[in-house]
The first five atom37 places (N, CA, C, CB, O) and aatype in JSON, in Angstrom:
{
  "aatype": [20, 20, 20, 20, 20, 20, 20, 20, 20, 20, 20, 20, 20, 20, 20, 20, 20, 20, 20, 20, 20, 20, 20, 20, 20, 20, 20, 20, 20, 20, 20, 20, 20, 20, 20, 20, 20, 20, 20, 20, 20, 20, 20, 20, 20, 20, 20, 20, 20, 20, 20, 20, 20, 20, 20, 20, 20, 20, 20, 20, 20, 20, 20, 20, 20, 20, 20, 20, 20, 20, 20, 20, 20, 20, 20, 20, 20, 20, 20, 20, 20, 20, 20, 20, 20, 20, 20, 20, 20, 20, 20, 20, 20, 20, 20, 20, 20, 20, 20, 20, 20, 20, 20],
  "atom_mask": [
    [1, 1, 1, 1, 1],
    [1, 1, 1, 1, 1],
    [1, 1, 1, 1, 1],
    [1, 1, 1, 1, 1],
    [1, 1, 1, 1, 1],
    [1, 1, 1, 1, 1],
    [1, 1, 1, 1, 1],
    [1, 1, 1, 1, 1],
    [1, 1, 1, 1, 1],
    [1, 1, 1, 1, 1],
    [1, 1, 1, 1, 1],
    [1, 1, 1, 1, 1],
    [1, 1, 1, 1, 1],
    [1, 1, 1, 1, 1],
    [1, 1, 1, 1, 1],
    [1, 1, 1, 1, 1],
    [1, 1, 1, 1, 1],
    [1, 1, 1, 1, 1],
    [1, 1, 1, 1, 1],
    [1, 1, 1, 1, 1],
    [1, 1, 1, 1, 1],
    [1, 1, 1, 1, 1],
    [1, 1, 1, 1, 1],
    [1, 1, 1, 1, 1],
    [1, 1, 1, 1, 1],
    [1, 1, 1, 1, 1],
    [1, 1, 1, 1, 1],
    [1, 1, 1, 1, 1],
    [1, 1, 1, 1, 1],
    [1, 1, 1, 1, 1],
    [1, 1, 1, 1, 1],
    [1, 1, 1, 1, 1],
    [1, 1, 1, 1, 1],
    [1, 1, 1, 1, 1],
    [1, 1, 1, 1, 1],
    [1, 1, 1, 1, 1],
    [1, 1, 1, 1, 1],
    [1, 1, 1, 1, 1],
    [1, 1, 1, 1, 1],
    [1, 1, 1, 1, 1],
    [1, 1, 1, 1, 1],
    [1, 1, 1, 1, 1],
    [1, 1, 1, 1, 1],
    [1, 1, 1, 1, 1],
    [1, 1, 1, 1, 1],
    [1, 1, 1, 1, 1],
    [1, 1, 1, 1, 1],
    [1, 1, 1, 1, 1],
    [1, 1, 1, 1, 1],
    [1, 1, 1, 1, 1],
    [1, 1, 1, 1, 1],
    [1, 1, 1, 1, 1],
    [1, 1, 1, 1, 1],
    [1, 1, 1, 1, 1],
    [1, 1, 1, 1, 1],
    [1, 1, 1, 1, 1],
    [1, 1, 1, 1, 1],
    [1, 1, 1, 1, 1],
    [1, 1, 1, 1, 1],
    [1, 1, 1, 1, 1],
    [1, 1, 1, 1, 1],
    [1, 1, 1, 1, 1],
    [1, 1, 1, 1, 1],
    [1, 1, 1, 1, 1],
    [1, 1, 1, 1, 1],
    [1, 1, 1, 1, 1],
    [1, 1, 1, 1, 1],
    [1, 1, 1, 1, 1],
    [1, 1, 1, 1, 1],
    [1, 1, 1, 1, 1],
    [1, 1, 1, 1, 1],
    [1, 1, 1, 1, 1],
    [1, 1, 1, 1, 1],
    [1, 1, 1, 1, 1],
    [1, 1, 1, 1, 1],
    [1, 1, 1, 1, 1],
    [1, 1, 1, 1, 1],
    [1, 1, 1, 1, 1],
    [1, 1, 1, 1, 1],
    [1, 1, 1, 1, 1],
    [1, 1, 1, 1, 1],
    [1, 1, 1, 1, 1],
    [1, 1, 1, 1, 1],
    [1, 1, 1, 1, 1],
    [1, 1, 1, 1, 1],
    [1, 1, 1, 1, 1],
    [1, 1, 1, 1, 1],
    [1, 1, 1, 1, 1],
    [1, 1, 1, 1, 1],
    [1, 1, 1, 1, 1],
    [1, 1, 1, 1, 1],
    [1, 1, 1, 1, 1],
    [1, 1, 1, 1, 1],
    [1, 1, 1, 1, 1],
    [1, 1, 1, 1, 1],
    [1, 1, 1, 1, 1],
    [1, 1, 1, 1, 1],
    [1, 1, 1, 1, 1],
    [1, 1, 1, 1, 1],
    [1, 1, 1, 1, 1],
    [1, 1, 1, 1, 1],
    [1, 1, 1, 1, 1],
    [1, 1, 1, 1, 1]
  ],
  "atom_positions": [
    [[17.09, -102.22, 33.93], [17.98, -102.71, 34.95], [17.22, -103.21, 36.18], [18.96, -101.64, 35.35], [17.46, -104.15, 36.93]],
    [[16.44, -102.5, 36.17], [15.26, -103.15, 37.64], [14.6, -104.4, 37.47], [13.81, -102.17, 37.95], [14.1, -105.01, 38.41]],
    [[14.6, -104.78, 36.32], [14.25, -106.09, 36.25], [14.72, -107.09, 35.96], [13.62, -106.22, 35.8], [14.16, -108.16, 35.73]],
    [[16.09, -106.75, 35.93], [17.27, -108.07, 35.68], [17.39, -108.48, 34.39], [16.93, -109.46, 36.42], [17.86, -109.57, 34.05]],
    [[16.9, -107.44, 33.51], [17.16, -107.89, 31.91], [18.3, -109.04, 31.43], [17.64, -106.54, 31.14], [19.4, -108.92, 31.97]],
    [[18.18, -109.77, 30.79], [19.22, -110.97, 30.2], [18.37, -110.97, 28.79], [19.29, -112.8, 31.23], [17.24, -111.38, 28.52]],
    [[19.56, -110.22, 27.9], [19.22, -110.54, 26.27], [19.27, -112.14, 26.3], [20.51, -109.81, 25.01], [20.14, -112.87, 26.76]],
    [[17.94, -112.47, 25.59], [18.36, -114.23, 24.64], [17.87, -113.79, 22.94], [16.88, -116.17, 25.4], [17.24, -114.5, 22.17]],
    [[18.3, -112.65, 22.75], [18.14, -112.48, 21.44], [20.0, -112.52, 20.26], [17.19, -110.82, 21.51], [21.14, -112.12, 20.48]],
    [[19.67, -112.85, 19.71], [21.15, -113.17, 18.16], [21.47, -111.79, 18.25], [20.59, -113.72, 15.98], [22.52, -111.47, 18.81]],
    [[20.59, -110.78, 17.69], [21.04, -109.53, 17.24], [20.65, -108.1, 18.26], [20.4, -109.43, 15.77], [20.09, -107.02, 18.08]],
    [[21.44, -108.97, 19.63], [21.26, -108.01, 20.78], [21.37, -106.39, 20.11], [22.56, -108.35, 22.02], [22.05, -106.58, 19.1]],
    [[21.11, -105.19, 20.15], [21.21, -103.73, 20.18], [22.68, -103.84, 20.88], [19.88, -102.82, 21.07], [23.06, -104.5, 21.85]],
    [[23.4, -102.87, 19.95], [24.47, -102.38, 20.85], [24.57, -101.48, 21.93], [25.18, -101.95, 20.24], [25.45, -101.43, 22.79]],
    [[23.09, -100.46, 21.74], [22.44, -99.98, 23.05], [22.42, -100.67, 24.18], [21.24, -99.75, 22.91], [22.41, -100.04, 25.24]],
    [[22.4, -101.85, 24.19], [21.82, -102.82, 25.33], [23.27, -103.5, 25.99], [20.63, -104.19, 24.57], [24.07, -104.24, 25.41]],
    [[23.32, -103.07, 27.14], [24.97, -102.98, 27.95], [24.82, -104.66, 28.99], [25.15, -100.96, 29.45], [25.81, -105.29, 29.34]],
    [[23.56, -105.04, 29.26], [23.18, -105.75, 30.18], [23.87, -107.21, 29.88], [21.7, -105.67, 30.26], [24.69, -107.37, 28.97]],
    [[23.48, -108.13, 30.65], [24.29, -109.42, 30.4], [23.45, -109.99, 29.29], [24.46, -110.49, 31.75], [22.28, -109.6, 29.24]],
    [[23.98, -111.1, 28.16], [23.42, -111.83, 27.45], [23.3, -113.75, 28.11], [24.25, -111.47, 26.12], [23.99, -114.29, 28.98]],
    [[22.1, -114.36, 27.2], [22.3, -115.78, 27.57], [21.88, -116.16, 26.02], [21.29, -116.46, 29.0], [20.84, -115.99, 25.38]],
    [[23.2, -116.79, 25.68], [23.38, -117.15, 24.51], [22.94, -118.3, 23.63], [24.31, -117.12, 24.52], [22.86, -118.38, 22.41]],
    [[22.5, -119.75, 25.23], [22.2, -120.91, 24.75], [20.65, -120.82, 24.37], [22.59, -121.98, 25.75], [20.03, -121.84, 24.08]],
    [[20.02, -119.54, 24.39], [18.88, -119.45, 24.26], [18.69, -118.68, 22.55], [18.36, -118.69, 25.62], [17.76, -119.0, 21.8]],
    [[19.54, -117.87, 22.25], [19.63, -117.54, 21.07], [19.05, -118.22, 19.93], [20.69, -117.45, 20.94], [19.04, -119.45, 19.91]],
    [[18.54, -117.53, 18.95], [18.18, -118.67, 17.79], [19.22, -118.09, 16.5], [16.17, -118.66, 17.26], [19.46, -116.92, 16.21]],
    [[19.62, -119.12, 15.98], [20.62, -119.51, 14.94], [20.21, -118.09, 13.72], [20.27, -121.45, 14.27], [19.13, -117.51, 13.59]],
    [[21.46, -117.87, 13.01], [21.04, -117.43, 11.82], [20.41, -117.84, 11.05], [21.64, -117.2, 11.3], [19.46, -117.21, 10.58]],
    [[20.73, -119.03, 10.66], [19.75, -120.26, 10.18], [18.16, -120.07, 10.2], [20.02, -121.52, 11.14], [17.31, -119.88, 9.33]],
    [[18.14, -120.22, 11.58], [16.26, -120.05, 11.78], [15.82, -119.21, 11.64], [15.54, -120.21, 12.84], [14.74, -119.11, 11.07]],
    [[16.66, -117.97, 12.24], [15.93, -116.49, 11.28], [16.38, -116.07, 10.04], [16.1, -115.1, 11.98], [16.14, -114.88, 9.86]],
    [[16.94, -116.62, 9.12], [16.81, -116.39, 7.88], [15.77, -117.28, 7.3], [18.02, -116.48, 7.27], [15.25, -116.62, 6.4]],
    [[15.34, -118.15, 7.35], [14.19, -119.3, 7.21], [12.71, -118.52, 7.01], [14.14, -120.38, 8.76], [11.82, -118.28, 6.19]],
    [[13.26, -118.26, 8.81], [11.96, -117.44, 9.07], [11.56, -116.22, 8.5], [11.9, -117.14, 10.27], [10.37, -115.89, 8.48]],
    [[12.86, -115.23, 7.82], [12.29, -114.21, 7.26], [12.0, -114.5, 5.56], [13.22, -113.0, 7.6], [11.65, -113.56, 4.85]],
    [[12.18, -115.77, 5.06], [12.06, -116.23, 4.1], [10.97, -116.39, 4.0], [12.64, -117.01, 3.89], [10.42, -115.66, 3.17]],
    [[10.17, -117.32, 4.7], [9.33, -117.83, 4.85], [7.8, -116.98, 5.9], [10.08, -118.96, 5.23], [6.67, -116.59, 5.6]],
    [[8.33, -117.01, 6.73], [7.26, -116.3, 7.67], [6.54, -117.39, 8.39], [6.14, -115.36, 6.83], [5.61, -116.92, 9.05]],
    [[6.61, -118.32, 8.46], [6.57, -119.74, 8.64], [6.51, -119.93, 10.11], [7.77, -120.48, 7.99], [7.4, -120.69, 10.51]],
    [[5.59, -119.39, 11.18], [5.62, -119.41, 12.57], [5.9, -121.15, 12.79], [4.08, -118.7, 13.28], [6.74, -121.39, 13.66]],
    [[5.38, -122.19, 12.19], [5.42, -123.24, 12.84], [6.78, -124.36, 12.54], [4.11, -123.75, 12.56], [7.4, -125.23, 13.14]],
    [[6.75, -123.69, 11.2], [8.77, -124.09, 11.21], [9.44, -123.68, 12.05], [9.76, -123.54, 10.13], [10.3, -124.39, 12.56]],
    [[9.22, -122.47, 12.42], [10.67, -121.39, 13.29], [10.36, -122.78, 14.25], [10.35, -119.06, 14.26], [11.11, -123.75, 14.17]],
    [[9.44, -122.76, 14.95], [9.1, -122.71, 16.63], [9.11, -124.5, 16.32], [7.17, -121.66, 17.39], [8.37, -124.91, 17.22]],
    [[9.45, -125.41, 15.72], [9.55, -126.57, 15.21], [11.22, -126.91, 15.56], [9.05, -126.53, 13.61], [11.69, -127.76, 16.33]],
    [[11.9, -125.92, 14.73], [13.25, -126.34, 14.62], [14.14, -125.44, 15.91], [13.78, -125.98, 12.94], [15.31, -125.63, 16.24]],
    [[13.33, -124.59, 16.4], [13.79, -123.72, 17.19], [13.89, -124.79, 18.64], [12.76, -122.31, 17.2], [14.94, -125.03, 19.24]],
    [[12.61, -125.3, 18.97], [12.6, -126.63, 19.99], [13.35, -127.76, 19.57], [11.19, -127.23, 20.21], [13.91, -128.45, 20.42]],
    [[13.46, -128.1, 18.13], [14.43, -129.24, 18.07], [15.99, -128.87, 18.41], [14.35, -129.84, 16.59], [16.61, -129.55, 19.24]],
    [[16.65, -127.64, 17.67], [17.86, -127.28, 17.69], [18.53, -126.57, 18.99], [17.91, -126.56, 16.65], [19.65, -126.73, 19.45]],
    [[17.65, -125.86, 19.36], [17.8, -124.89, 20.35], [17.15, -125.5, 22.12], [16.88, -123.47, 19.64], [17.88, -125.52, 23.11]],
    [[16.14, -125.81, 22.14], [15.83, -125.95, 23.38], [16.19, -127.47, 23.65], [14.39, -125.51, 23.63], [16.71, -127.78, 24.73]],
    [[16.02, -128.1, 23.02], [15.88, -129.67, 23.27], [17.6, -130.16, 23.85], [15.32, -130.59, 21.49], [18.03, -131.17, 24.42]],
    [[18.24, -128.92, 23.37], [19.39, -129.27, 23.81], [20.13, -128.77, 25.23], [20.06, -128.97, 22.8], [21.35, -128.9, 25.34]],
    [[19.43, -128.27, 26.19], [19.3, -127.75, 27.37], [18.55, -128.07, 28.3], [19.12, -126.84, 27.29], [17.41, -128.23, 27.87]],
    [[18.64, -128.28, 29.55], [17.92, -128.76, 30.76], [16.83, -127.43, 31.44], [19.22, -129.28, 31.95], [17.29, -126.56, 32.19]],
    [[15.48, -127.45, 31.07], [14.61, -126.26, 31.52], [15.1, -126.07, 32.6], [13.14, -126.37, 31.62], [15.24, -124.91, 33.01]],
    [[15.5, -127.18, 33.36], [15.57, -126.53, 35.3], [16.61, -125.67, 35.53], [15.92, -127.79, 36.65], [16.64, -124.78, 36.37]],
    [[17.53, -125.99, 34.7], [18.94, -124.97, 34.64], [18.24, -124.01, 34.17], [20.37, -125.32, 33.65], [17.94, -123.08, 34.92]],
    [[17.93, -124.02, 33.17], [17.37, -122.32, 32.57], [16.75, -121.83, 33.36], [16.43, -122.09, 31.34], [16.85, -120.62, 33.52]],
    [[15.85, -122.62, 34.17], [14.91, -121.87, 35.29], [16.09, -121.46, 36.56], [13.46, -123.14, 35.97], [16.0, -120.36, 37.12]],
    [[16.55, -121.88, 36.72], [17.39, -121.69, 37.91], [18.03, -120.22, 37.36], [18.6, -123.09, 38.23], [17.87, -119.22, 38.07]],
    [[18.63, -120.13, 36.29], [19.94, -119.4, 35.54], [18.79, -118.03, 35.65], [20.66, -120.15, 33.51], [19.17, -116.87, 35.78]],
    [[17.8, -118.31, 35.59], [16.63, -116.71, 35.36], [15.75, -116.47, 36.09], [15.72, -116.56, 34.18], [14.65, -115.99, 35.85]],
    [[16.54, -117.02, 37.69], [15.61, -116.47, 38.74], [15.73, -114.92, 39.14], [15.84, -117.29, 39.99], [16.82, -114.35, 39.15]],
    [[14.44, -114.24, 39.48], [14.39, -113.24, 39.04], [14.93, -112.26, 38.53], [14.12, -113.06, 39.4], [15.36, -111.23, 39.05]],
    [[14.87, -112.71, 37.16], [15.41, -112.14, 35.88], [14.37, -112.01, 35.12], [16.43, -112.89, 35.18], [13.22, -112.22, 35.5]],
    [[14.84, -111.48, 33.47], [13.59, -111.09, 33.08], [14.2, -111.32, 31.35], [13.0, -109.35, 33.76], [15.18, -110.78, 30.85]],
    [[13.43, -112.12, 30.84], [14.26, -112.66, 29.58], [13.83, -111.78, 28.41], [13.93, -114.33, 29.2], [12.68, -111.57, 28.02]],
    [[15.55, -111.05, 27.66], [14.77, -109.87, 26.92], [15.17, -110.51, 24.92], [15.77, -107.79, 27.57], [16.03, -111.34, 24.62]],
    [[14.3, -109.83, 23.99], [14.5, -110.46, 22.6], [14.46, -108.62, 22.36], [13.06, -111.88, 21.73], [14.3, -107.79, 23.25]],
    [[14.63, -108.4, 21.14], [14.52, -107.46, 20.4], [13.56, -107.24, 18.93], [15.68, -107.35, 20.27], [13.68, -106.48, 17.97]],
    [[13.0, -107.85, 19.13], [11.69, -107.98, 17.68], [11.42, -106.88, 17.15], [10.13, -108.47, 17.99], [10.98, -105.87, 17.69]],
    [[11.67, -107.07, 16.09], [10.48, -106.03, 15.2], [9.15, -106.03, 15.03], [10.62, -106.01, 13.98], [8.7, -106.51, 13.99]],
    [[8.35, -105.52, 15.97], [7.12, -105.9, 16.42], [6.38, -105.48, 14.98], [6.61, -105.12, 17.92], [5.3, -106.05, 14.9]],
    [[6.59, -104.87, 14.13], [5.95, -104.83, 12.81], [6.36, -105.85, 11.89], [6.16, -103.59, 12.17], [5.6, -105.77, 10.93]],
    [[6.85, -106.39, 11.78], [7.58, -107.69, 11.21], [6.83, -109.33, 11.96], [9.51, -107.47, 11.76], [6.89, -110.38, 11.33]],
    [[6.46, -109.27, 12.73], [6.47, -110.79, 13.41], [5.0, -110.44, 13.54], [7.52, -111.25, 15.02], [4.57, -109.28, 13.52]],
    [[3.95, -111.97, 13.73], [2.67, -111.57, 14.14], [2.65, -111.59, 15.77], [1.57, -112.54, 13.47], [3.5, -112.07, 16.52]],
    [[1.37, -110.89, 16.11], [1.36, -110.75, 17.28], [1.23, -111.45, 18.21], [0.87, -110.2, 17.43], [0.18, -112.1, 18.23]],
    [[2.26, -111.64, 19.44], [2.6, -112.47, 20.09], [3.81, -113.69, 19.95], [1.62, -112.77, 20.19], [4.32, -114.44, 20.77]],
    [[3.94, -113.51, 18.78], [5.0, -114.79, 18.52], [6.09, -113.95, 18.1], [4.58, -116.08, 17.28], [6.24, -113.05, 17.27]],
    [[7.07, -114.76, 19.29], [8.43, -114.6, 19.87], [9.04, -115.31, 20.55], [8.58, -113.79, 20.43], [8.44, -115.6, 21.59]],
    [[10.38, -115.9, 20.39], [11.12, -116.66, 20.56], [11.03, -116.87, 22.37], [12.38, -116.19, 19.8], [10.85, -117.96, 22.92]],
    [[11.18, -115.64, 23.02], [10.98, -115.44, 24.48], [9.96, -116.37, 24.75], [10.6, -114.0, 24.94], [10.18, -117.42, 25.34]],
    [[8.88, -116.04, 24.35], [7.4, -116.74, 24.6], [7.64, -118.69, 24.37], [6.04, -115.91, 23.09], [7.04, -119.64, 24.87]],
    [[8.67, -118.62, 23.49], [8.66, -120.17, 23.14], [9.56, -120.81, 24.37], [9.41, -120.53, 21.47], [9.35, -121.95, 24.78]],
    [[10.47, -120.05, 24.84], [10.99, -120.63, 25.81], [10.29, -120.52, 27.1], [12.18, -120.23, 25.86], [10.53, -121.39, 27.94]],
    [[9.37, -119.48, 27.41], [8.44, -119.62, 28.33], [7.71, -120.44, 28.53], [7.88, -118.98, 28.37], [7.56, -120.77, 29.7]],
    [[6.86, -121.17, 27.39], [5.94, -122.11, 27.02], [6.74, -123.55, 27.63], [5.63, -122.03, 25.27], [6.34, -124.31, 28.51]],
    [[8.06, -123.59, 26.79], [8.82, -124.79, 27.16], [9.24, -125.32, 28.83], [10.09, -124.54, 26.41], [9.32, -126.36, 29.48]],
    [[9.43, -123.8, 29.01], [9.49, -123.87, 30.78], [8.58, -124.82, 31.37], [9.06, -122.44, 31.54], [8.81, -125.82, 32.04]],
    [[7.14, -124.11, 30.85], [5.95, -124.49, 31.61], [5.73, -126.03, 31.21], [4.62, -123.5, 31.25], [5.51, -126.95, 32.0]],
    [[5.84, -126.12, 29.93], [5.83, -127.8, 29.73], [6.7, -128.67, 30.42], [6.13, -128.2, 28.39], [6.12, -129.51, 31.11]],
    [[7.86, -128.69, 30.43], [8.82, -129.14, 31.15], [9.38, -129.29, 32.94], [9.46, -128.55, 30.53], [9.89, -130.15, 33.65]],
    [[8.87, -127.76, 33.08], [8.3, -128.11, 34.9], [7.72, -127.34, 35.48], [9.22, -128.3, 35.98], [8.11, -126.81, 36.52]],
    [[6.28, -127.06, 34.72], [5.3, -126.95, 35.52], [5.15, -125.64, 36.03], [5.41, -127.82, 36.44], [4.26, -125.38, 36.84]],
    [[6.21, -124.51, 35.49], [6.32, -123.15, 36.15], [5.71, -122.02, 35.0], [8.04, -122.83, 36.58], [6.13, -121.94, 33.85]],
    [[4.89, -121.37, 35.45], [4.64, -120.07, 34.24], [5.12, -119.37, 34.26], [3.73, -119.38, 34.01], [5.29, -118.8, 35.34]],
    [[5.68, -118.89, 33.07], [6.71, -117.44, 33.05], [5.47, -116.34, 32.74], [8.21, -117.4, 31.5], [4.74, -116.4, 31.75]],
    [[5.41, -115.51, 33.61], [4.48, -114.65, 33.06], [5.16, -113.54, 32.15], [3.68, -114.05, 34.17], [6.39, -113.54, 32.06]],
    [[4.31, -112.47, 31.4], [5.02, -111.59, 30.16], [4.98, -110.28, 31.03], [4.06, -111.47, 28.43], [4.51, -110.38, 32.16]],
    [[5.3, -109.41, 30.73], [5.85, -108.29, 31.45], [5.03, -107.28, 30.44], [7.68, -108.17, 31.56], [5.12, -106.06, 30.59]]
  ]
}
C-alpha cells in the first residue's frame, strides 16, 4: 500500500484488494502462447503489437504517477527478468524518454 500498488497483471491474486489497470493486461491469448511455447520474443512481439501500441505512453505515464506497477509471475516459470511490467517500462522509456526504475 505504501507504494501505490496498481495490478497490470490478467490473473490478479484474489489476495490483492488494491486497484487494477487493465489496458495494460496481457490477453489470454499471449499467455497461453507463451506457456506453450516459452517464446520470450513472441510474447513481447505481440504483446507491443496488441497491447501497448494501442495506448498513448504519456497517459500511462501520467495514470502511474507515483504508483508502482504490480504483475504476479511465477518467478520459477519465466526466465529471469522477463516480465510483462518490465516491457511496459522499456516502452515508457522508448516513447518518452522516462525510466521506470524496478523496485
Amino acid at each position: 500500500k505504501k507504494l501505490g500498488g496498481v495490478s497490470i497483471a490478467l490473473g490478479t491474486p484474489a489476495w490483492f484488494q488494491g486497484p487494477r489497470y487493465p489496458a495494460l493486461n496481457p490477453t489470454w491469448d499471449i499467455l497461453a502462447n507463451y506457456q506453450l511455447t516459452h517464446d520470450t520474443g513472441v510474447y513481447t512481439r505481440v504483446y507491443n503489437q496488441e497491447i501497448l501500441s494501442k495506448l498513448d505512453p504519456e497517459q500511462v505515464l501520467f495514470d502511474f504517477e507515483g504508483k508502482t506497477a504490480l504483475c504476479f509471475e511465477n518467478i520459477k516459470t519465466v526466465p529471469a527478468g522477463f516480465c510483462h511490467r518490465r516491457l511496459v517500462a522499456d516502452w515508457i522509456y522508448t516513447e518518452t524518454g522516462v525510466y521506470v526504475h524496478e523496485l
